[in-house]
mmCIF file of C-alpha atoms in Angstrom:
data_model
loop_
_atom_site.group_PDB
_atom_site.id
_atom_site.type_symbol
_atom_site.label_atom_id
_atom_site.label_comp_id
_atom_site.label_asym_id
_atom_site.label_seq_id
_atom_site.Cartn_x
_atom_site.Cartn_y
_atom_site.Cartn_z
ATOM 1 C CA UNK F 743 -57.153 18.034 37.060
ATOM 2 C CA UNK F 744 -55.081 17.425 40.207
ATOM 3 C CA UNK F 745 -52.763 19.805 41.968
ATOM 4 C CA UNK F 746 -50.556 19.821 45.069
ATOM 5 C CA UNK F 747 -52.103 21.418 48.127
ATOM 6 C CA UNK F 748 -49.051 21.329 50.399
ATOM 7 C CA UNK F 749 -45.324 20.711 49.957
ATOM 8 C CA UNK F 750 -43.411 17.998 51.748
ATOM 9 C CA UNK F 751 -41.270 19.485 54.463
ATOM 10 C CA UNK F 752 -37.518 19.313 53.794
ATOM 11 C CA UNK F 753 -35.785 16.384 55.415
ATOM 12 C CA UNK F 754 -32.163 15.992 56.443
ATOM 13 C CA UNK F 755 -29.788 14.000 54.264
ATOM 14 C CA UNK F 756 -29.402 10.349 55.175
ATOM 15 C CA UNK F 757 -26.706 9.694 57.722
ATOM 16 C CA UNK F 758 -23.381 8.510 56.392
ATOM 17 C CA UNK F 759 -22.816 4.944 57.444
ATOM 18 C CA UNK F 760 -19.253 4.467 58.634
ATOM 19 C CA UNK F 761 -17.619 1.523 56.937
ATOM 20 C CA UNK F 762 -15.739 -0.806 59.239
ATOM 21 C CA UNK F 763 -11.995 -1.124 58.884
ATOM 22 C CA UNK F 764 -11.571 -4.573 57.395
ATOM 23 C CA UNK F 765 -8.425 -6.671 57.167
ATOM 24 C CA UNK F 766 -8.363 -6.268 53.387
ATOM 25 C CA UNK F 767 -8.432 -2.477 53.715
ATOM 26 C CA UNK F 768 -5.626 -2.529 56.299
ATOM 27 C CA UNK F 769 -3.539 -4.797 54.039
ATOM 28 C CA UNK F 770 -4.127 -2.468 51.087
ATOM 29 C CA UNK F 771 -3.025 0.561 53.096
ATOM 30 C CA UNK F 772 0.098 -1.250 54.282
ATOM 31 C CA UNK F 773 1.008 -2.266 50.720
ATOM 32 C CA UNK F 774 0.516 1.313 49.457
ATOM 33 C CA UNK F 775 2.703 2.663 52.277
ATOM 34 C CA UNK F 776 5.433 0.138 51.466
ATOM 35 C CA UNK F 777 5.319 1.034 47.766
ATOM 36 C CA UNK F 778 5.521 4.718 48.683
ATOM 37 C CA UNK F 779 8.532 4.118 50.923
ATOM 38 C CA UNK F 780 10.209 2.083 48.170
ATOM 39 C CA UNK F 781 9.635 4.850 45.622
ATOM 40 C CA UNK F 782 10.959 7.479 48.041
ATOM 41 C CA UNK F 783 14.010 5.312 48.741
ATOM 42 C CA UNK F 784 14.750 4.930 45.032
ATOM 43 C CA UNK F 785 14.460 8.679 44.516
ATOM 44 C CA UNK F 786 16.824 9.347 47.425
ATOM 45 C CA UNK F 787 19.311 6.795 46.070
ATOM 46 C CA UNK F 788 19.288 8.461 42.665
ATOM 47 C CA UNK F 789 19.833 11.879 44.235
ATOM 48 C CA UNK F 790 22.589 10.740 46.599
ATOM 49 C CA UNK F 791 24.320 8.592 43.981
ATOM 50 C CA UNK F 792 24.225 11.179 41.195
ATOM 51 C CA UNK F 793 27.493 11.219 39.255
ATOM 52 C CA UNK F 794 27.862 14.061 36.778
ATOM 53 C CA UNK F 795 30.807 12.411 35.035
ATOM 54 C CA UNK F 796 28.783 9.265 34.287
ATOM 55 C CA UNK F 797 25.840 11.359 33.082
ATOM 56 C CA UNK F 798 28.041 13.339 30.687
ATOM 57 C CA UNK F 799 29.721 10.176 29.394
ATOM 58 C CA UNK F 800 26.719 7.862 28.991
ATOM 59 C CA UNK F 801 23.847 10.342 28.620
ATOM 60 C CA UNK F 802 24.314 10.760 24.835
ATOM 61 C CA UNK F 803 24.502 6.978 24.456
ATOM 62 C CA UNK F 804 21.193 6.631 26.280
ATOM 63 C CA UNK F 805 19.613 9.141 23.911
ATOM 64 C CA UNK F 806 20.966 7.264 20.892
ATOM 65 C CA UNK F 807 19.612 4.017 22.337
ATOM 66 C CA UNK F 808 16.255 5.657 22.967
ATOM 67 C CA UNK F 809 16.055 6.776 19.349
ATOM 68 C CA UNK F 810 17.008 3.252 18.179
ATOM 69 C CA UNK F 811 14.215 1.757 20.315
ATOM 70 C CA UNK F 812 11.636 4.256 19.052
ATOM 71 C CA UNK F 813 12.650 3.783 15.412
ATOM 72 C CA UNK F 814 12.730 -0.022 15.452
ATOM 73 C CA UNK F 815 9.392 -0.247 17.287
ATOM 74 C CA UNK F 816 7.734 2.398 15.101
ATOM 75 C CA UNK F 817 8.844 0.814 11.829
ATOM 76 C CA UNK F 818 7.916 -2.695 12.975
ATOM 77 C CA UNK F 819 4.449 -1.554 14.089
ATOM 78 C CA UNK F 820 3.762 0.112 10.725
ATOM 79 C CA UNK F 821 5.083 -2.823 8.682
ATOM 80 C CA UNK F 822 3.250 -5.252 10.952
ATOM 81 C CA UNK F 823 -0.005 -3.347 10.424
ATOM 82 C CA UNK F 824 0.420 -3.590 6.654
ATOM 83 C CA UNK F 825 1.230 -7.286 6.876
ATOM 84 C CA UNK F 826 -1.688 -7.949 9.233
ATOM 85 C CA UNK F 827 -4.289 -6.805 6.695
ATOM 86 C CA UNK F 828 -3.975 -9.741 4.266
ATOM 87 C CA UNK F 829 -3.482 -12.149 7.183
ATOM 88 C CA UNK F 830 -6.678 -10.963 8.887
ATOM 89 C CA UNK F 831 -8.722 -11.209 5.690
ATOM 90 C CA UNK F 832 -7.231 -14.638 4.980
ATOM 91 C CA UNK F 833 -8.313 -15.734 8.475
ATOM 92 C CA UNK F 834 -11.868 -14.648 7.637
ATOM 93 C CA UNK F 835 -11.784 -16.152 4.157
ATOM 94 C CA UNK F 836 -13.950 -19.132 3.276
ATOM 95 C CA UNK F 837 -11.055 -20.521 1.241
ATOM 96 C CA UNK F 838 -9.768 -23.351 3.418
ATOM 97 C CA UNK F 839 -6.218 -23.118 2.053
ATOM 98 C CA UNK F 840 -5.847 -19.397 2.814
ATOM 99 C CA UNK F 841 -7.564 -19.808 6.147
ATOM 100 C CA UNK F 842 -5.283 -22.666 7.165
ATOM 101 C CA UNK F 843 -2.104 -20.838 6.146
ATOM 102 C CA UNK F 844 -3.139 -17.682 7.991
ATOM 103 C CA UNK F 845 -4.178 -19.682 11.058
ATOM 104 C CA UNK F 846 -0.837 -21.513 11.105
ATOM 105 C CA UNK F 847 1.062 -18.219 10.850
ATOM 106 C CA UNK F 848 -0.877 -16.613 13.697
ATOM 107 C CA UNK F 849 -0.689 -19.738 15.829
ATOM 108 C CA UNK F 850 3.069 -20.097 15.341
ATOM 109 C CA UNK F 851 4.095 -16.539 16.138
ATOM 110 C CA UNK F 852 1.652 -16.086 19.014
ATOM 111 C CA UNK F 853 2.578 -19.382 20.651
ATOM 112 C CA UNK F 854 6.371 -19.061 20.634
ATOM 113 C CA UNK F 855 8.523 -16.557 22.565
ATOM 114 C CA UNK F 856 9.765 -13.475 20.766
ATOM 115 C CA UNK F 857 13.281 -14.247 21.975
ATOM 116 C CA UNK F 858 13.208 -17.685 20.334
ATOM 117 C CA UNK F 859 11.991 -16.155 17.075
ATOM 118 C CA UNK F 860 14.799 -13.593 17.200
ATOM 119 C CA UNK F 861 17.430 -16.277 17.769
ATOM 120 C CA UNK F 862 16.057 -18.427 14.944
ATOM 121 C CA UNK F 863 16.253 -15.476 12.551
ATOM 122 C CA UNK F 864 19.606 -14.065 13.640
ATOM 123 C CA UNK F 865 21.523 -17.271 14.358
ATOM 124 C CA UNK F 866 19.440 -19.816 12.437
ATOM 125 C CA UNK F 867 19.324 -18.034 9.097
ATOM 126 C CA UNK F 868 23.010 -17.204 9.491
ATOM 127 C CA UNK F 869 23.676 -20.889 8.852
ATOM 128 C CA UNK F 870 22.310 -20.449 5.319
ATOM 129 C CA UNK F 871 24.733 -17.733 4.268
ATOM 130 C CA UNK F 872 25.519 -19.295 0.868
ATOM 131 C CA UNK F 873 21.846 -19.669 -0.005
ATOM 132 C CA UNK F 874 21.011 -16.138 1.139
ATOM 133 C CA UNK F 875 23.943 -14.715 -0.831
ATOM 134 C CA UNK F 876 22.725 -16.531 -3.944
ATOM 135 C CA UNK F 877 19.331 -14.782 -3.726
ATOM 136 C CA UNK F 878 20.821 -11.441 -2.665
ATOM 137 C CA UNK F 879 19.394 -11.352 0.889
ATOM 138 C CA UNK F 880 22.549 -11.834 2.947
ATOM 139 C CA UNK F 881 23.059 -8.054 3.291
ATOM 140 C CA UNK F 882 19.770 -7.969 5.206
ATOM 141 C CA UNK F 883 20.137 -10.982 7.498
ATOM 142 C CA UNK F 884 23.776 -10.334 8.411
ATOM 143 C CA UNK F 885 22.836 -7.112 10.232
ATOM 144 C CA UNK F 886 21.500 -7.483 13.766
ATOM 145 C CA UNK F 887 19.315 -4.362 13.426
ATOM 146 C CA UNK F 888 17.513 -5.748 10.375
ATOM 147 C CA UNK F 889 17.057 -9.134 12.033
ATOM 148 C CA UNK F 890 15.577 -7.451 15.098
ATOM 149 C CA UNK F 891 13.272 -5.382 12.924
ATOM 150 C CA UNK F 892 12.187 -8.444 10.951
ATOM 151 C CA UNK F 893 11.471 -10.515 14.066
ATOM 152 C CA UNK F 894 9.464 -7.720 15.700
ATOM 153 C CA UNK F 895 7.504 -7.139 12.481
ATOM 154 C CA UNK F 896 6.423 -10.726 11.899
ATOM 155 C CA UNK F 897 5.607 -11.126 15.600
ATOM 156 C CA UNK F 898 3.412 -8.052 15.890
ATOM 157 C CA UNK F 899 1.750 -8.813 12.543
ATOM 158 C CA UNK F 900 0.294 -12.004 14.032
ATOM 159 C CA UNK F 901 -1.136 -10.146 17.037
ATOM 160 C CA UNK F 902 -2.424 -7.233 14.960
ATOM 161 C CA UNK F 903 -4.098 -9.627 12.529
ATOM 162 C CA UNK F 904 -6.077 -11.188 15.380
ATOM 163 C CA UNK F 905 -6.940 -7.762 16.785
ATOM 164 C CA UNK F 906 -8.226 -6.611 13.399
ATOM 165 C CA UNK F 907 -10.114 -9.839 12.736
ATOM 166 C CA UNK F 908 -11.819 -9.738 16.119
ATOM 167 C CA UNK F 909 -12.745 -6.071 15.664
ATOM 168 C CA UNK F 910 -14.251 -6.647 12.201
ATOM 169 C CA UNK F 911 -16.239 -9.664 13.360
ATOM 170 C CA UNK F 912 -17.537 -7.693 16.364
ATOM 171 C CA UNK F 913 -19.452 -5.338 14.062
ATOM 172 C CA UNK F 914 -23.113 -6.499 14.054
ATOM 173 C CA UNK F 915 -24.284 -8.413 11.012
ATOM 174 C CA UNK F 916 -27.100 -5.907 10.618
ATOM 175 C CA UNK F 917 -24.579 -3.317 9.410
ATOM 176 C CA UNK F 918 -23.767 -5.511 6.412
ATOM 177 C CA UNK F 919 -27.420 -6.225 5.744
ATOM 178 C CA UNK F 920 -28.420 -2.579 6.051
ATOM 179 C CA UNK F 921 -25.728 -1.482 3.609
ATOM 180 C CA UNK F 922 -26.762 -4.220 1.159
ATOM 181 C CA UNK F 923 -30.410 -3.106 1.440
ATOM 182 C CA UNK F 924 -29.330 0.416 0.456
ATOM 183 C CA UNK F 925 -27.533 -0.929 -2.595
ATOM 184 C CA UNK F 926 -24.019 -0.178 -1.292
ATOM 185 C CA UNK F 927 -21.322 -2.417 -2.708
ATOM 186 C CA UNK F 928 -19.355 -4.705 -0.395
ATOM 187 C CA UNK F 929 -16.107 -2.835 -0.990
ATOM 188 C CA UNK F 930 -17.580 0.528 0.003
ATOM 189 C CA UNK F 931 -19.416 -1.097 2.909
ATOM 190 C CA UNK F 932 -16.159 -2.480 4.223
ATOM 191 C CA UNK F 933 -14.271 0.790 3.778
ATOM 192 C CA UNK F 934 -16.874 3.276 4.996
ATOM 193 C CA UNK F 935 -19.158 1.296 7.302
ATOM 194 C CA UNK F 936 -17.395 -1.725 8.777
ATOM 195 C CA UNK F 937 -13.768 -0.607 9.142
ATOM 196 C CA UNK F 938 -14.515 2.719 10.917
ATOM 197 C CA UNK F 939 -16.549 0.870 13.538
ATOM 198 C CA UNK F 940 -14.023 -1.955 13.800
ATOM 199 C CA UNK F 941 -11.074 0.403 14.275
ATOM 200 C CA UNK F 942 -12.802 2.071 17.213
ATOM 201 C CA UNK F 943 -13.176 -1.346 18.830
ATOM 202 C CA UNK F 944 -9.559 -2.233 18.020
ATOM 203 C CA UNK F 945 -8.083 1.080 19.176
ATOM 204 C CA UNK F 946 -7.397 0.051 22.768
ATOM 205 C CA UNK F 947 -5.987 -3.425 21.898
ATOM 206 C CA UNK F 948 -3.727 -1.727 19.356
ATOM 207 C CA UNK F 949 -2.461 0.577 22.101
ATOM 208 C CA UNK F 950 -1.741 -2.404 24.328
ATOM 209 C CA UNK F 951 0.138 -4.084 21.497
ATOM 210 C CA UNK F 952 2.330 -1.012 20.923
ATOM 211 C CA UNK F 953 3.132 -0.829 24.640
ATOM 212 C CA UNK F 954 4.026 -4.518 24.695
ATOM 213 C CA UNK F 955 6.260 -4.027 21.666
ATOM 214 C CA UNK F 956 8.092 -1.139 23.350
ATOM 215 C CA UNK F 957 8.879 -3.334 26.337
ATOM 216 C CA UNK F 958 9.494 -6.456 24.267
ATOM 217 C CA UNK F 959 11.924 -4.681 21.954
ATOM 218 C CA UNK F 960 14.546 -4.887 24.721
ATOM 219 C CA UNK F 961 15.326 -8.457 23.569
ATOM 220 C CA UNK F 962 17.149 -7.112 20.489
ATOM 221 C CA UNK F 963 19.953 -6.006 22.818
ATOM 222 C CA UNK F 964 20.923 -9.682 23.151
ATOM 223 C CA UNK F 965 21.917 -9.817 19.467
ATOM 224 C CA UNK F 966 24.170 -6.722 19.774
ATOM 225 C CA UNK F 967 21.622 -4.072 18.777
ATOM 226 C CA UNK F 968 22.438 -0.957 20.806
ATOM 227 C CA UNK F 969 18.924 0.107 21.619
ATOM 228 C CA UNK F 970 18.037 1.583 25.008
ATOM 229 C CA UNK F 971 18.630 -1.719 26.797
ATOM 230 C CA UNK F 972 21.762 -2.375 24.761
ATOM 231 C CA UNK F 973 23.259 0.967 25.794
ATOM 232 C CA UNK F 974 22.219 0.236 29.381
ATOM 233 C CA UNK F 975 24.078 -3.073 29.334
ATOM 234 C CA UNK F 976 27.129 -1.295 27.886
ATOM 235 C CA UNK F 977 27.052 1.368 30.613
ATOM 236 C CA UNK F 978 26.649 -1.248 33.344
ATOM 237 C CA UNK F 979 29.556 -3.309 32.004
ATOM 238 C CA UNK F 980 31.786 -0.227 32.350
ATOM 239 C CA UNK F 981 30.537 1.138 35.674
ATOM 240 C CA UNK F 982 28.885 -1.783 37.515
ATOM 241 C CA UNK F 983 26.393 0.765 38.802
ATOM 242 C CA UNK F 984 22.871 -0.605 39.212
ATOM 243 C CA UNK F 985 21.468 2.891 38.577
ATOM 244 C CA UNK F 986 22.132 2.404 34.870
ATOM 245 C CA UNK F 987 19.189 -0.018 34.798
ATOM 246 C CA UNK F 988 17.131 2.322 36.944
ATOM 247 C CA UNK F 989 17.563 5.072 34.372
ATOM 248 C CA UNK F 990 16.567 2.646 31.612
ATOM 249 C CA UNK F 991 13.410 1.806 33.564
ATOM 250 C CA UNK F 992 12.630 5.516 33.851
ATOM 251 C CA UNK F 993 13.030 5.947 30.077
ATOM 252 C CA UNK F 994 10.729 2.994 29.361
ATOM 253 C CA UNK F 995 8.195 4.278 31.888
ATOM 254 C CA UNK F 996 8.258 7.712 30.251
ATOM 255 C CA UNK F 997 7.655 6.243 26.797
ATOM 256 C CA UNK F 998 4.785 4.067 27.996
ATOM 257 C CA UNK F 999 3.132 6.924 29.901
ATOM 258 C CA UNK F 1000 3.425 9.289 26.935
ATOM 259 C CA UNK F 1001 1.906 6.665 24.647
ATOM 260 C CA UNK F 1002 -0.855 5.905 27.152
ATOM 261 C CA UNK F 1003 -1.903 9.559 27.322
ATOM 262 C CA UNK F 1004 -1.713 9.882 23.532
ATOM 263 C CA UNK F 1005 -3.916 6.809 23.093
ATOM 264 C CA UNK F 1006 -6.395 8.091 25.681
ATOM 265 C CA UNK F 1007 -6.633 11.383 23.768
ATOM 266 C CA UNK F 1008 -7.160 9.581 20.461
ATOM 267 C CA UNK F 1009 -9.816 7.335 21.965
ATOM 268 C CA UNK F 1010 -11.661 10.277 23.517
ATOM 269 C CA UNK F 1011 -11.464 12.151 20.219
ATOM 270 C CA UNK F 1012 -12.674 9.276 18.042
ATOM 271 C CA UNK F 1013 -15.474 8.159 20.388
ATOM 272 C CA UNK F 1014 -16.846 11.595 21.311
ATOM 273 C CA UNK F 1015 -19.983 10.930 19.238
ATOM 274 C CA UNK F 1016 -20.736 7.846 21.346
ATOM 275 C CA UNK F 1017 -20.848 9.718 24.641
ATOM 276 C CA UNK F 1018 -24.128 11.123 25.913
#
């Protein structure tokens, strides 16, 4: 049996090595200072250029536009999530016909601009008014709000399908084999074993997709939908004050920051069992 006869004398902490001031560090500091000055200048411009009359006249319109943006994005995200389920499973299917159709859908809507898709739906389908009236769908495609909602839905469905497919395929194959060894059916395995793990993986990409949809939804203003950007364009056309767009940027920034903190809370809550 061994034991310690004497203790090692305490020693001072290692000396802190001073890091040299490199050119990259100086450039970073300069850029941060410039950004800070720009932000301070914008704040001072907003304060000095504050016009109560404009705020009272266009403030309610901004709030209405904000609600339109939130509603159209929220509905399109939910409908896109529902539509992405069969698309994702078709992409993973061994049936070549289903797989090809799903692949073509995802490829088409991920490879073309959202603005082009919106124009094709709003202006392109408007050329088929007689045909749409004959099947009772003209009431839907004649409204700009519905066309914007439809274009956002089919666009985000393609992205969400790929997010879901990638998350499901990221679950190790051993999870399937372990559930099969325990005699668990494939349906219950998918619902209680695979999907919970896949959704944790997909949580952050889903958050990114929602943020992109919030910013991308501004394109619906081009087809006369008075969302937040649409109301901003209206206010600018009446006042020619650039601060109208600055206020719109502040609203978008507020929405994105609120969503980012909400997603961070959800992620911390759902992954608390993975932290040691």
